[in-house]
Short mmCIF file of C-alpha atoms and ligand atoms in Angstrom, two decimals:
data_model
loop_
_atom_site.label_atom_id
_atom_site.label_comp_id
_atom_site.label_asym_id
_atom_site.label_seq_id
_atom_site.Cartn_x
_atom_site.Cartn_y
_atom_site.Cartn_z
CA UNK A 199 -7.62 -24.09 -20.30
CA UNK A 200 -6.64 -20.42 -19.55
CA UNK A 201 -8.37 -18.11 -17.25
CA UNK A 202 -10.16 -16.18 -20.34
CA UNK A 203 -11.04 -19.36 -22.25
CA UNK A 204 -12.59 -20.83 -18.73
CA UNK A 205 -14.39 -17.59 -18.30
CA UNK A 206 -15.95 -17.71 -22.15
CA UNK A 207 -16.87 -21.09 -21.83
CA UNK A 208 -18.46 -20.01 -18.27
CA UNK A 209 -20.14 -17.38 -19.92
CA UNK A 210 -21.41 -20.16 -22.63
CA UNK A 211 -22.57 -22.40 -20.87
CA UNK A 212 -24.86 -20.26 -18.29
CA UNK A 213 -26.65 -18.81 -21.39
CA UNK A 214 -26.92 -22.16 -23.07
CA UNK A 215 -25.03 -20.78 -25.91
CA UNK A 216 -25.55 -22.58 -29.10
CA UNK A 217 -21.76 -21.93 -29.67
CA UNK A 218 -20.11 -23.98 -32.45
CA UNK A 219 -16.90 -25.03 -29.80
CA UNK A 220 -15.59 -23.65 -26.90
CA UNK A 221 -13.36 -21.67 -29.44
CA UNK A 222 -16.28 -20.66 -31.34
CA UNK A 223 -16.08 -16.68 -30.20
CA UNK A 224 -15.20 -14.09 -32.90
CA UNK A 225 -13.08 -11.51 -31.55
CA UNK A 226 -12.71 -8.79 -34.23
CA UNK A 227 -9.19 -6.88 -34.02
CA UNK A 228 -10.28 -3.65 -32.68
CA UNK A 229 -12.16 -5.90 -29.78
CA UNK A 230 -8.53 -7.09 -28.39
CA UNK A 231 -6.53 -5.29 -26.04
CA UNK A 232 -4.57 -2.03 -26.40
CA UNK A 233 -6.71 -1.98 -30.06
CA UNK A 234 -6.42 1.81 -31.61
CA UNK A 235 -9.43 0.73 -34.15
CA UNK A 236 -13.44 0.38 -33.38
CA UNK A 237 -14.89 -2.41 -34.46
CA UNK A 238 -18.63 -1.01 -34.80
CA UNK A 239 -19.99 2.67 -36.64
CA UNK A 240 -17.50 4.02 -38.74
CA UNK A 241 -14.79 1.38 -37.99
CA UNK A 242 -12.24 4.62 -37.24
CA UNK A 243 -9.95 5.01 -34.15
CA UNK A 244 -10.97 4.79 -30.91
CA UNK A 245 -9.51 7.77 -28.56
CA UNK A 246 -7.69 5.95 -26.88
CA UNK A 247 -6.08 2.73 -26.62
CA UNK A 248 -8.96 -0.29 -25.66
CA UNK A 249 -8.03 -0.90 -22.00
CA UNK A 250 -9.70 -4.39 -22.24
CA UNK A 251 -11.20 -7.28 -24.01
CA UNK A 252 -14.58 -7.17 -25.52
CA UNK A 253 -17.55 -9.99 -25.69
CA UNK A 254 -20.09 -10.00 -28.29
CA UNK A 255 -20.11 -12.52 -31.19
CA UNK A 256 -19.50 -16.30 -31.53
CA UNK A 257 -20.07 -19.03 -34.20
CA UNK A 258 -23.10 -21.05 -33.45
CA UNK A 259 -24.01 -24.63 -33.72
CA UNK A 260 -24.82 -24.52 -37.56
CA UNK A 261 -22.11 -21.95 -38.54
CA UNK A 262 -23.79 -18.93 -38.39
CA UNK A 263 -22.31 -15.59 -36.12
CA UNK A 264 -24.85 -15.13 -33.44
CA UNK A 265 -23.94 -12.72 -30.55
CA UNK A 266 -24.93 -12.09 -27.05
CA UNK A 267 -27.58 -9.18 -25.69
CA UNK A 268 -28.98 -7.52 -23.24
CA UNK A 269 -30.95 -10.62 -21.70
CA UNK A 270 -27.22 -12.45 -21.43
CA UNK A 271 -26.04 -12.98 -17.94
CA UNK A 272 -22.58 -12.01 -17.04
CA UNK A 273 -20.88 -14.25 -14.71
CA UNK A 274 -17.60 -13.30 -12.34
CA UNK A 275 -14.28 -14.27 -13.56
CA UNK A 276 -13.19 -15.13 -10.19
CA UNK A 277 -13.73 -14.35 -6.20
CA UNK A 278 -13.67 -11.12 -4.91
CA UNK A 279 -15.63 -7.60 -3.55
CA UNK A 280 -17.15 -5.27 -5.54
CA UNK A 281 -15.85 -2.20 -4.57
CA UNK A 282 -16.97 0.41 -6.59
CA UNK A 283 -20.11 0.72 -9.15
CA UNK A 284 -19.49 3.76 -11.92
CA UNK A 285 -20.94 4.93 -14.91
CA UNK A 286 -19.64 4.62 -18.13
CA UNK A 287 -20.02 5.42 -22.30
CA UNK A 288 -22.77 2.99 -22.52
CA UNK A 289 -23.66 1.48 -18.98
CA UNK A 290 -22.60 1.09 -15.97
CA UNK A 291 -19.30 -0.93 -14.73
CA UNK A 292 -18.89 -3.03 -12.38
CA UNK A 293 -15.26 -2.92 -10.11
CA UNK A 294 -14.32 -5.79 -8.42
CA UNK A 295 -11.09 -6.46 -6.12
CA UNK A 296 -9.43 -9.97 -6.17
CA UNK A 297 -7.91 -9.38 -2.50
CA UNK A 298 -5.75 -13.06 -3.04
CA UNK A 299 -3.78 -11.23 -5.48
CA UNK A 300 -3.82 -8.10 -3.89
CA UNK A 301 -0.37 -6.86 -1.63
CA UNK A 302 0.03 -3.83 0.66
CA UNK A 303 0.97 -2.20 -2.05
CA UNK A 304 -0.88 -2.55 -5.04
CA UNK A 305 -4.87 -4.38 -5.97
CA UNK A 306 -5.67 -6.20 -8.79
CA UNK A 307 -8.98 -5.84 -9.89
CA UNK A 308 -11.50 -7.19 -12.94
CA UNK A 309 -13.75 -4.50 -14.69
CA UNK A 310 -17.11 -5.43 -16.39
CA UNK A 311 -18.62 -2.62 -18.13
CA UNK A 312 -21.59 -1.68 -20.60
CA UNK A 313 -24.22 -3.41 -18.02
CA UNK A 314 -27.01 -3.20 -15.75
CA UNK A 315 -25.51 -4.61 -12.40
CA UNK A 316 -28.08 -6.70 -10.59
CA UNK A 317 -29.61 -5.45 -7.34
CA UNK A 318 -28.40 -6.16 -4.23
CA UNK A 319 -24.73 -5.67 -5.49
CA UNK A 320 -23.47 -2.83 -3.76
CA UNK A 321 -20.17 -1.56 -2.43
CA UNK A 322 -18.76 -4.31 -0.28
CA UNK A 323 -20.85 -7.29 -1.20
CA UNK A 324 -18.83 -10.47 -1.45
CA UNK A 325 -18.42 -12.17 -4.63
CA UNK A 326 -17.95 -15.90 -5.34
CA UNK A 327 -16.37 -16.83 -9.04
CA UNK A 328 -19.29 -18.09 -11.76
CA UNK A 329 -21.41 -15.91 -9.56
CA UNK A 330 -24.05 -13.70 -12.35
CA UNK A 331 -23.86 -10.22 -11.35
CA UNK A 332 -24.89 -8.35 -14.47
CA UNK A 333 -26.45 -8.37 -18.06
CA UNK A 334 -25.28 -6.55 -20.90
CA UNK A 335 -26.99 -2.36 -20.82
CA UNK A 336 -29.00 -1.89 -23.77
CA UNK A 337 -27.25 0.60 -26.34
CA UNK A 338 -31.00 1.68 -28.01
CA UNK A 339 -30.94 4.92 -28.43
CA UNK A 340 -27.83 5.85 -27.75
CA UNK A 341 -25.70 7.74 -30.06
CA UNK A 342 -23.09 5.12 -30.32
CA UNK A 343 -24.89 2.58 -32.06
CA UNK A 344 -22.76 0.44 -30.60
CA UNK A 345 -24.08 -3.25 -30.28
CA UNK A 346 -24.54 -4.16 -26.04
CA UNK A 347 -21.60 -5.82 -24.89
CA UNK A 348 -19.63 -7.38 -22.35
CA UNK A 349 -15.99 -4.99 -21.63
CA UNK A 350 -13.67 -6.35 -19.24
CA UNK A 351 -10.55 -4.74 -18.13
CA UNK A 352 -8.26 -6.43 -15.52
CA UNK A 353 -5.81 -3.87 -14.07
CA UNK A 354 -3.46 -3.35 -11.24
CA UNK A 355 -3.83 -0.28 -9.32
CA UNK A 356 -1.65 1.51 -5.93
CA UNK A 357 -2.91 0.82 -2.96
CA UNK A 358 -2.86 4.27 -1.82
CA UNK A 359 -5.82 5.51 -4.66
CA UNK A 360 -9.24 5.16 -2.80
CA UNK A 361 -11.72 2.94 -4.03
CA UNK A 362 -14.23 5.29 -4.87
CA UNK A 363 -12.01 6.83 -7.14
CA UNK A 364 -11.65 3.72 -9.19
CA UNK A 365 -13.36 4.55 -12.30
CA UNK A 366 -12.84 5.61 -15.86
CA UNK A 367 -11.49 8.82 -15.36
CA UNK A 368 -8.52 6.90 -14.04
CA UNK A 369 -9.09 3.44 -16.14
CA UNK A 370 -9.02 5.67 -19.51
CA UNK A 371 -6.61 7.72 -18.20
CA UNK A 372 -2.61 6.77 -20.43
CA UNK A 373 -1.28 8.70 -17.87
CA UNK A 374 -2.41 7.44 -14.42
CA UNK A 375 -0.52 4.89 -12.06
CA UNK A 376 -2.99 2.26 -13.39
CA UNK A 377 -1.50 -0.85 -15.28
CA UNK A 378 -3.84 -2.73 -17.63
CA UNK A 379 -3.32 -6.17 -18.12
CA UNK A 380 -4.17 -8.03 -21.19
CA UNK A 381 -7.05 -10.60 -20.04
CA UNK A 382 -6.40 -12.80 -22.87
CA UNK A 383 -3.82 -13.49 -20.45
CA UNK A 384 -4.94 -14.45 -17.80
ZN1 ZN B 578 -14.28 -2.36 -24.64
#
Protein backbone atom coordinates (compact mmCIF):
# COMPACT_ATOMS: atom_id res chain seq x y z
CA UNK A 1 0.00 0.00 0.00
CA UNK A 2 1.38 3.49 -0.93
CA UNK A 3 1.65 6.42 1.30
CA UNK A 4 -1.64 8.14 -0.36
CA UNK A 5 -3.67 4.91 -0.47
CA UNK A 6 -2.63 4.33 3.47
CA UNK A 7 -3.59 7.88 4.13
CA UNK A 8 -7.27 7.45 2.26
CA UNK A 9 -7.91 4.39 3.89
CA UNK A 10 -6.77 6.30 7.26
CA UNK A 11 -9.01 8.90 6.44
CA UNK A 12 -11.85 6.01 5.88
CA UNK A 13 -11.68 4.33 8.45
CA UNK A 14 -11.67 7.24 11.29
CA UNK A 15 -14.97 8.49 9.74
CA UNK A 16 -16.40 5.03 9.46
CA UNK A 17 -16.75 5.56 5.83
CA UNK A 18 -19.28 3.41 4.22
CA UNK A 19 -16.73 3.24 1.28
CA UNK A 20 -17.37 0.51 -1.32
CA UNK A 21 -13.25 -0.69 -1.09
CA UNK A 22 -10.32 0.87 -0.07
CA UNK A 23 -10.18 1.97 -3.83
CA UNK A 24 -13.60 3.19 -3.68
CA UNK A 25 -12.54 7.19 -3.92
CA UNK A 26 -13.52 9.11 -7.10
CA UNK A 27 -10.93 11.43 -8.03
CA UNK A 28 -12.26 13.57 -10.92
CA UNK A 29 -9.37 14.80 -13.40
CA UNK A 30 -9.20 18.36 -12.51
CA UNK A 31 -8.85 16.98 -8.64
CA UNK A 32 -5.24 15.37 -9.57
CA UNK A 33 -2.11 17.11 -9.49
CA UNK A 34 -0.73 19.85 -11.76
CA UNK A 35 -4.72 19.72 -13.18
CA UNK A 36 -5.35 23.10 -15.42
CA UNK A 37 -9.33 22.21 -15.19
CA UNK A 38 -11.90 22.73 -12.04
CA UNK A 39 -13.81 20.13 -11.27
CA UNK A 40 -16.83 22.13 -9.54
CA UNK A 41 -18.90 25.66 -10.95
CA UNK A 42 -18.31 26.17 -14.39
CA UNK A 43 -15.87 23.23 -14.88
CA UNK A 44 -13.31 26.02 -16.69
CA UNK A 45 -9.55 26.46 -15.90
CA UNK A 46 -8.24 26.95 -12.80
CA UNK A 47 -5.48 29.93 -12.68
CA UNK A 48 -3.09 28.10 -12.11
CA UNK A 49 -1.82 24.71 -12.14
CA UNK A 50 -3.52 22.48 -8.90
CA UNK A 51 -0.47 22.29 -6.61
CA UNK A 52 -2.03 19.18 -4.90
CA UNK A 53 -4.43 16.37 -4.59
CA UNK A 54 -7.99 16.87 -3.65
CA UNK A 55 -10.47 14.66 -1.26
CA UNK A 56 -14.09 14.72 -1.61
CA UNK A 57 -16.08 11.83 -3.15
CA UNK A 58 -15.99 7.99 -2.88
CA UNK A 59 -18.27 5.02 -3.85
CA UNK A 60 -20.17 3.75 -0.92
CA UNK A 61 -21.18 0.41 0.30
CA UNK A 62 -24.29 0.06 -2.08
CA UNK A 63 -22.75 1.88 -5.12
CA UNK A 64 -23.80 5.16 -4.69
CA UNK A 65 -21.08 8.47 -4.72
CA UNK A 66 -21.26 9.82 -1.26
CA UNK A 67 -18.59 12.44 -0.25
CA UNK A 68 -17.06 13.80 2.83
CA UNK A 69 -18.07 17.32 4.78
CA UNK A 70 -17.49 19.58 7.08
CA UNK A 71 -18.12 17.19 10.20
CA UNK A 72 -15.18 14.76 8.52
CA UNK A 73 -12.04 14.58 10.52
CA UNK A 74 -8.78 15.02 8.80
CA UNK A 75 -6.08 12.90 10.03
CA UNK A 76 -2.01 13.58 9.53
CA UNK A 77 -0.30 11.83 6.80
CA UNK A 78 2.67 11.33 8.84
CA UNK A 79 4.88 12.81 11.96
CA UNK A 80 5.88 16.14 12.10
CA UNK A 81 5.42 20.13 13.49
CA UNK A 82 3.06 22.35 12.39
CA UNK A 83 4.81 25.25 11.56
CA UNK A 84 2.76 27.66 10.13
CA UNK A 85 -1.28 28.15 10.09
CA UNK A 86 -2.47 30.55 6.91
CA UNK A 87 -5.47 31.48 5.30
CA UNK A 88 -6.57 30.42 2.17
CA UNK A 89 -9.53 30.60 -0.91
CA UNK A 90 -11.87 28.73 1.23
CA UNK A 91 -10.31 27.99 4.78
CA UNK A 92 -7.57 27.89 6.46
CA UNK A 93 -4.35 25.52 5.82
CA UNK A 94 -2.60 23.77 7.83
CA UNK A 95 1.64 23.56 7.24
CA UNK A 96 3.33 20.87 8.61
CA UNK A 97 7.26 19.99 8.48
CA UNK A 98 8.34 16.26 8.26
CA UNK A 99 11.90 17.14 9.91
CA UNK A 100 13.05 13.08 9.05
CA UNK A 101 13.04 14.09 5.56
CA UNK A 102 14.17 17.39 6.02
CA UNK A 103 18.30 18.31 5.27
CA UNK A 104 20.22 21.53 5.99
CA UNK A 105 19.25 22.51 3.00
CA UNK A 106 15.89 22.04 2.00
CA UNK A 107 12.18 20.87 4.22
CA UNK A 108 9.67 18.80 3.06
CA UNK A 109 6.45 19.60 4.20
CA UNK A 110 2.50 18.27 3.83
CA UNK A 111 -0.24 21.02 3.26
CA UNK A 112 -3.93 20.48 4.31
CA UNK A 113 -6.10 23.21 3.27
CA UNK A 114 -9.92 24.29 3.05
CA UNK A 115 -10.32 23.51 7.02
CA UNK A 116 -10.97 24.59 10.40
CA UNK A 117 -7.71 23.48 12.30
CA UNK A 118 -8.58 22.22 15.75
CA UNK A 119 -7.59 24.22 18.82
CA UNK A 120 -4.69 23.80 20.56
CA UNK A 121 -2.69 23.39 17.23
CA UNK A 122 -0.49 26.19 17.05
CA UNK A 123 2.93 27.01 15.69
CA UNK A 124 5.28 24.43 17.08
CA UNK A 125 2.97 21.77 18.41
CA UNK A 126 4.22 18.28 17.74
CA UNK A 127 2.40 16.05 15.52
CA UNK A 128 2.15 12.23 15.60
CA UNK A 129 0.93 10.45 12.09
CA UNK A 130 -3.11 9.35 12.17
CA UNK A 131 -3.21 12.20 14.60
CA UNK A 132 -6.94 14.39 13.63
CA UNK A 133 -6.00 17.89 13.41
CA UNK A 134 -8.73 19.40 11.28
CA UNK A 135 -12.25 19.11 9.57
CA UNK A 136 -13.12 20.21 6.29
CA UNK A 137 -14.19 24.59 6.40
CA UNK A 138 -17.62 24.96 5.34
CA UNK A 139 -17.85 26.64 1.74
CA UNK A 140 -21.74 28.12 2.56
CA UNK A 141 -21.83 31.19 1.42
CA UNK A 142 -18.98 31.62 -0.22
CA UNK A 143 -18.79 32.68 -3.72
CA UNK A 144 -17.07 29.61 -4.91
CA UNK A 145 -19.67 27.22 -4.47
CA UNK A 146 -17.19 24.97 -4.20
CA UNK A 147 -18.14 21.69 -2.25
CA UNK A 148 -15.78 21.57 1.42
CA UNK A 149 -12.87 19.59 0.85
CA UNK A 150 -9.79 18.12 1.90
CA UNK A 151 -6.45 19.86 -0.40
CA UNK A 152 -3.19 18.49 0.27
CA UNK A 153 -0.04 19.64 -1.23
CA UNK A 154 3.33 18.00 -0.30
CA UNK A 155 6.24 20.25 -1.36
CA UNK A 156 9.88 20.77 -0.83
CA UNK A 157 10.96 24.12 0.09
CA UNK A 158 14.89 25.98 0.83
CA UNK A 159 15.82 26.02 4.00
CA UNK A 160 16.74 29.54 3.99
CA UNK A 161 12.70 30.84 3.41
CA UNK A 162 11.28 31.43 7.00
CA UNK A 163 8.52 29.55 8.16
CA UNK A 164 6.15 32.16 8.52
CA UNK A 165 6.44 32.88 5.08
CA UNK A 166 5.26 29.47 4.08
CA UNK A 167 1.97 30.11 2.62
CA UNK A 168 0.11 30.47 -0.61
CA UNK A 169 1.60 33.41 -1.85
CA UNK A 170 4.63 31.20 -2.24
CA UNK A 171 2.69 27.62 -2.63
CA UNK A 172 0.66 29.24 -5.72
CA UNK A 173 3.43 30.99 -6.73
CA UNK A 174 4.99 28.96 -10.66
CA UNK A 175 7.73 30.99 -10.03
CA UNK A 176 9.06 30.53 -6.45
CA UNK A 177 11.92 28.08 -5.26
CA UNK A 178 9.07 25.78 -4.07
CA UNK A 179 8.86 22.18 -5.66
CA UNK A 180 5.48 20.43 -5.51
CA UNK A 181 5.41 16.91 -5.36
CA UNK A 182 2.70 14.79 -6.68
CA UNK A 183 1.15 13.01 -3.41
CA UNK A 184 -0.28 10.31 -5.39
CA UNK A 185 3.23 9.54 -5.03
CA UNK A 186 4.06 9.24 -2.13
ZN1 LIG B 1 -6.99 21.62 -4.33
Amino acid sequence: MTGISEYLAKIAEINRLDIKSPDGWIFHPGMLFQSTAKWWGDFGSRHAPHEGLDILFYRSADGFVDSIGPDTLVPLLADGYAVNICDDFLGRSLVVESRMQSTSRFRIFSVYAHLDIMPGIETGTRLAKGDMVATPASTAGKKSKIAPHLHLSVLEAPSSIPARELDWNLFGNPDSPVRLVNPAFL
